[in-house]
Amino acid sequence: TNDCGVGMLQALGFKFYDKDNNEVGLGGKVLKDIYTINTSDRIKGLDECTFKVACDVKNPLYGENGAAYIYGPQKGATEEIVKELDSGLKAFAEVVKNNLGKDLANVEGVGAAGGLGFGFLTFLNSNLESGVKIILDEINLEELIKESDLVITGEGRLDNQTAMGKAPIGVAKLAKKYNKKVIAFAGELTDDSKACNDNGIDAYFSIINKTMTLEEAMKSENAKKNMTQTVEQVFNLIKALN
């Protein structure tokens, strides 16, 4: 998953070789071995294609805010593995720069999906666009927000990654365009969730109101009950203040 989109590109006919001119294998672990790139065998139809890539984050390719450090631990990567993956991302970006003359590692969003954004933007006729903006435009949410009194959003877990451009922040920023108050509900809150307050969410609440296992929390009947109880009490507070 943390492979800069190399796996996707291999499936499309791009070739990646090590120093001994052998094709590399698959996965993030091979990035450090790539030495040269052959684009001539790619599927020719790609030249006639353009891609609109839905991208909800602004992460660069590597570094402390890059693909490996931000998303690797979520997928089970240890601290040692994260360092190895990040080193591979950096090495591959340097190979791309030397082979293709493209230096895009710091473009916002190229670190999305294990560097898949980098693969799209570097090798294919692509544009990285806000995924949430694409969706919000399609469902015409802006017109609905104009007529609203209060905007409600939410996510399974609110954290600093949410603040990097995920759906709740997209909703919040659209709401702030019309000076609407925004409340978010989530199953889990982290210590760094406060970053969401700096990005348009006025207040957020966890719907978990008693100690329970993850399995219990994920049962649809429990989730619905927890959500209903929490939202009801938040709106009781709003009514009381008004």
Tab-separated table of N, CA and C in Angstrom, residues 101-177:
chain	number	residue	atom	x	y	z
A	101	GLY	N	12.868	13.930	-14.639
A	101	GLY	CA	12.956	15.375	-14.479
A	101	GLY	C	11.759	15.989	-13.791
A	102	LYS	N	11.028	15.179	-13.008
A	102	LYS	CA	9.850	15.684	-12.298
A	102	LYS	C	10.111	15.665	-10.792
A	103	ASP	N	9.858	16.796	-10.145
A	103	ASP	CA	10.106	16.929	-8.714
A	103	ASP	C	8.808	17.348	-8.038
A	104	LEU	N	7.978	16.368	-7.700
A	104	LEU	CA	6.622	16.650	-7.211
A	104	LEU	C	6.381	16.155	-5.792
A	105	ALA	N	7.432	15.772	-5.095
A	105	ALA	CA	7.276	15.134	-3.786
A	105	ALA	C	6.620	16.025	-2.744
A	106	ASN	N	6.683	17.339	-2.931
A	106	ASN	CA	6.124	18.256	-1.942
A	106	ASN	C	4.802	18.873	-2.362
A	107	VAL	N	4.266	18.410	-3.483
A	107	VAL	CA	2.951	18.895	-3.912
A	107	VAL	C	1.893	18.371	-2.945
A	108	GLU	N	0.964	19.221	-2.547
A	108	GLU	CA	-0.080	18.805	-1.618
A	108	GLU	C	-0.877	17.629	-2.177
A	109	GLY	N	-1.002	16.566	-1.386
A	109	GLY	CA	-1.837	15.435	-1.759
A	109	GLY	C	-1.101	14.254	-2.353
A	110	VAL	N	0.171	14.422	-2.735
A	110	VAL	CA	0.875	13.297	-3.364
A	110	VAL	C	1.140	12.164	-2.364
A	111	GLY	N	1.049	12.458	-1.071
A	111	GLY	CA	1.235	11.415	-0.063
A	111	GLY	C	-0.023	10.616	0.224
A	112	ALA	N	-1.115	10.938	-0.443
A	112	ALA	CA	-2.375	10.218	-0.216
A	112	ALA	C	-2.263	8.759	-0.643
A	113	ALA	N	-2.937	7.902	0.116
A	113	ALA	CA	-3.037	6.476	-0.224
A	113	ALA	C	-1.674	5.843	-0.459
A	114	GLY	N	-0.755	6.068	0.485
A	114	GLY	CA	0.568	5.452	0.377
A	114	GLY	C	1.399	5.977	-0.779
A	115	GLY	N	1.130	7.227	-1.183
A	115	GLY	CA	1.878	7.816	-2.296
A	115	GLY	C	1.234	7.580	-3.651
A	116	LEU	N	0.037	7.030	-3.654
A	116	LEU	CA	-0.659	6.796	-4.926
A	116	LEU	C	-0.889	8.118	-5.662
A	117	GLY	N	-1.113	9.186	-4.885
A	117	GLY	CA	-1.266	10.501	-5.500
A	117	GLY	C	-0.038	10.885	-6.304
A	118	PHE	N	1.136	10.543	-5.782
A	118	PHE	CA	2.388	10.824	-6.481
A	118	PHE	C	2.463	10.036	-7.781
A	119	GLY	N	2.054	8.761	-7.730
A	119	GLY	CA	2.063	7.932	-8.929
A	119	GLY	C	1.169	8.472	-10.022
A	120	PHE	N	-0.022	8.889	-9.651
A	120	PHE	CA	-0.949	9.465	-10.625
A	120	PHE	C	-0.397	10.754	-11.218
A	121	LEU	N	0.017	11.666	-10.345
A	121	LEU	CA	0.414	12.984	-10.800
A	121	LEU	C	1.691	12.956	-11.633
A	122	THR	N	2.578	12.020	-11.329
A	122	THR	CA	3.868	11.958	-12.002
A	122	THR	C	3.812	11.218	-13.334
A	123	PHE	N	3.056	10.120	-13.385
A	123	PHE	CA	3.118	9.232	-14.550
A	123	PHE	C	1.899	9.291	-15.470
A	124	LEU	N	0.792	9.837	-15.003
A	124	LEU	CA	-0.437	9.842	-15.792
A	124	LEU	C	-0.956	11.270	-15.941
A	125	ASN	N	-1.822	11.481	-16.908
A	125	ASN	CA	-2.405	12.812	-17.127
A	125	ASN	C	-3.474	13.054	-16.068
A	126	SER	N	-3.047	13.533	-14.911
A	126	SER	CA	-3.932	13.585	-13.759
A	126	SER	C	-3.968	14.945	-13.084
A	127	ASN	N	-5.062	15.180	-12.402
A	127	ASN	CA	-5.206	16.319	-11.493
A	127	ASN	C	-5.690	15.780	-10.154
A	128	LEU	N	-5.060	16.238	-9.073
A	128	LEU	CA	-5.523	15.879	-7.736
A	128	LEU	C	-6.541	16.919	-7.305
A	129	GLU	N	-7.742	16.476	-7.012
A	129	GLU	CA	-8.789	17.390	-6.596
A	129	GLU	C	-9.349	16.947	-5.256
A	130	SER	N	-9.880	17.888	-4.517
A	130	SER	CA	-10.479	17.560	-3.230
A	130	SER	C	-11.631	16.589	-3.431
A	131	GLY	N	-11.470	15.399	-2.855
A	131	GLY	CA	-12.526	14.394	-2.991
A	131	GLY	C	-13.833	14.865	-2.395
A	132	VAL	N	-13.739	15.498	-1.228
A	132	VAL	CA	-14.968	15.965	-0.594
A	132	VAL	C	-15.614	17.075	-1.419
A	133	LYS	N	-14.802	17.917	-2.077
A	133	LYS	CA	-15.377	18.971	-2.916
A	133	LYS	C	-16.123	18.371	-4.095
A	134	ILE	N	-15.535	17.336	-4.708
A	134	ILE	CA	-16.203	16.668	-5.827
A	134	ILE	C	-17.574	16.159	-5.394
A	135	ILE	N	-17.620	15.525	-4.225
A	135	ILE	CA	-18.870	14.956	-3.721
A	135	ILE	C	-19.858	16.052	-3.325
A	136	LEU	N	-19.372	17.071	-2.616
A	136	LEU	CA	-20.254	18.144	-2.167
A	136	LEU	C	-20.856	18.888	-3.351
A	137	ASP	N	-20.069	19.051	-4.413
A	137	ASP	CA	-20.596	19.678	-5.626
A	137	ASP	C	-21.685	18.816	-6.254
A	138	GLU	N	-21.446	17.496	-6.272
A	138	GLU	CA	-22.407	16.581	-6.905
A	138	GLU	C	-23.741	16.558	-6.162
A	139	ILE	N	-23.697	16.643	-4.826
A	139	ILE	CA	-24.948	16.566	-4.050
A	139	ILE	C	-25.530	17.950	-3.758
A	140	ASN	N	-24.880	18.988	-4.291
A	140	ASN	CA	-25.398	20.356	-4.178
A	140	ASN	C	-25.557	20.788	-2.717
A	141	LEU	N	-24.595	20.411	-1.873
A	141	LEU	CA	-24.701	20.695	-0.443
A	141	LEU	C	-24.677	22.190	-0.135
A	142	GLU	N	-23.955	22.957	-0.922
A	142	GLU	CA	-23.846	24.387	-0.646
A	142	GLU	C	-25.207	25.064	-0.605
A	143	GLU	N	-26.092	24.710	-1.537
A	143	GLU	CA	-27.428	25.316	-1.559
A	143	GLU	C	-28.208	24.947	-0.309
A	144	LEU	N	-28.019	23.718	0.181
A	144	LEU	CA	-28.715	23.290	1.396
A	144	LEU	C	-28.174	24.013	2.624
A	145	ILE	N	-26.861	24.205	2.664
A	145	ILE	CA	-26.245	24.886	3.799
A	145	ILE	C	-26.718	26.333	3.890
A	146	LYS	N	-26.902	26.975	2.748
A	146	LYS	CA	-27.361	28.368	2.733
A	146	LYS	C	-28.652	28.533	3.539
A	147	GLU	N	-29.520	27.531	3.472
A	147	GLU	CA	-30.833	27.621	4.102
A	147	GLU	C	-30.863	27.012	5.499
A	148	SER	N	-29.743	26.531	5.987
A	148	SER	CA	-29.727	25.822	7.268
A	148	SER	C	-29.525	26.766	8.443
A	149	ASP	N	-29.919	26.306	9.623
A	149	ASP	CA	-29.659	27.038	10.860
A	149	ASP	C	-28.385	26.539	11.522
A	150	LEU	N	-28.110	25.254	11.363
A	150	LEU	CA	-26.968	24.620	12.007
A	150	LEU	C	-26.497	23.481	11.112
A	151	VAL	N	-25.195	23.276	11.034
A	151	VAL	CA	-24.642	22.225	10.170
A	151	VAL	C	-24.075	21.106	11.043
A	152	ILE	N	-24.491	19.883	10.741
A	152	ILE	CA	-24.042	18.710	11.496
A	152	ILE	C	-23.196	17.831	10.595
A	153	THR	N	-22.052	17.386	11.081
A	153	THR	CA	-21.196	16.487	10.327
A	153	THR	C	-20.637	15.437	11.281
A	154	GLY	N	-19.786	14.552	10.795
A	154	GLY	CA	-19.228	13.534	11.679
A	154	GLY	C	-18.346	12.547	10.955
A	155	GLU	N	-17.708	11.700	11.762
A	155	GLU	CA	-16.785	10.704	11.234
A	155	GLU	C	-16.610	9.613	12.283
A	156	GLY	N	-16.116	8.463	11.857
A	156	GLY	CA	-15.878	7.383	12.817
A	156	GLY	C	-14.924	7.802	13.912
A	157	ARG	N	-13.829	8.464	13.529
A	157	ARG	CA	-12.876	8.990	14.498
A	157	ARG	C	-12.425	10.376	14.064
A	158	LEU	N	-12.572	11.345	14.952
A	158	LEU	CA	-12.076	12.691	14.691
A	158	LEU	C	-10.668	12.813	15.264
A	159	ASP	N	-9.714	13.229	14.421
A	159	ASP	CA	-8.346	13.404	14.879
A	159	ASP	C	-7.663	14.455	14.004
A	160	ASN	N	-6.353	14.603	14.154
A	160	ASN	CA	-5.656	15.624	13.375
A	160	ASN	C	-5.660	15.320	11.885
A	161	GLN	N	-5.855	14.027	11.532
A	161	GLN	CA	-5.948	13.679	10.112
A	161	GLN	C	-7.248	14.216	9.513
A	162	THR	N	-8.306	14.232	10.314
A	162	THR	CA	-9.559	14.830	9.863
A	162	THR	C	-9.317	16.276	9.458
A	163	ALA	N	-8.511	16.976	10.274
A	163	ALA	CA	-8.233	18.391	10.032
A	163	ALA	C	-7.400	18.623	8.779
A	164	MET	N	-6.807	17.553	8.230
A	164	MET	CA	-5.981	17.703	7.038
A	164	MET	C	-6.787	17.723	5.744
A	165	GLY	N	-8.118	17.718	5.880
A	165	GLY	CA	-8.926	17.892	4.680
A	165	GLY	C	-9.955	16.817	4.419
A	166	LYS	N	-10.260	15.983	5.424
A	166	LYS	CA	-11.270	14.950	5.209
A	166	LYS	C	-12.672	15.560	5.170
A	167	ALA	N	-13.654	14.704	4.911
A	167	ALA	CA	-15.016	15.165	4.636
A	167	ALA	C	-15.585	16.143	5.669
A	168	PRO	N	-15.477	15.872	6.984
A	168	PRO	CA	-16.066	16.813	7.946
A	168	PRO	C	-15.506	18.231	7.827
A	169	ILE	N	-14.220	18.347	7.500
A	169	ILE	CA	-13.630	19.678	7.354
A	169	ILE	C	-14.108	20.336	6.062
A	170	GLY	N	-14.299	19.543	5.021
A	170	GLY	CA	-14.857	20.088	3.793
A	170	GLY	C	-16.241	20.653	4.024
A	171	VAL	N	-17.042	19.931	4.797
A	171	VAL	CA	-18.390	20.402	5.141
A	171	VAL	C	-18.292	21.668	5.986
A	172	ALA	N	-17.381	21.645	6.973
A	172	ALA	CA	-17.243	22.787	7.877
A	172	ALA	C	-16.812	24.052	7.139
A	173	LYS	N	-15.873	23.924	6.235
A	173	LYS	CA	-15.389	25.099	5.516
A	173	LYS	C	-16.474	25.675	4.607
A	174	LEU	N	-17.278	24.787	4.039
A	174	LEU	CA	-18.390	25.261	3.221
A	174	LEU	C	-19.399	25.991	4.100
A	175	ALA	N	-19.617	25.477	5.302
A	175	ALA	CA	-20.556	26.108	6.232
A	175	ALA	C	-20.068	27.486	6.667
A	176	LYS	N	-18.751	27.605	6.897
A	176	LYS	CA	-18.195	28.880	7.352
A	176	LYS	C	-18.288	29.959	6.277
A	177	LYS	N	-18.398	29.528	5.035
A	177	LYS	CA	-18.594	30.479	3.937
A	177	LYS	C	-19.865	31.288	4.163
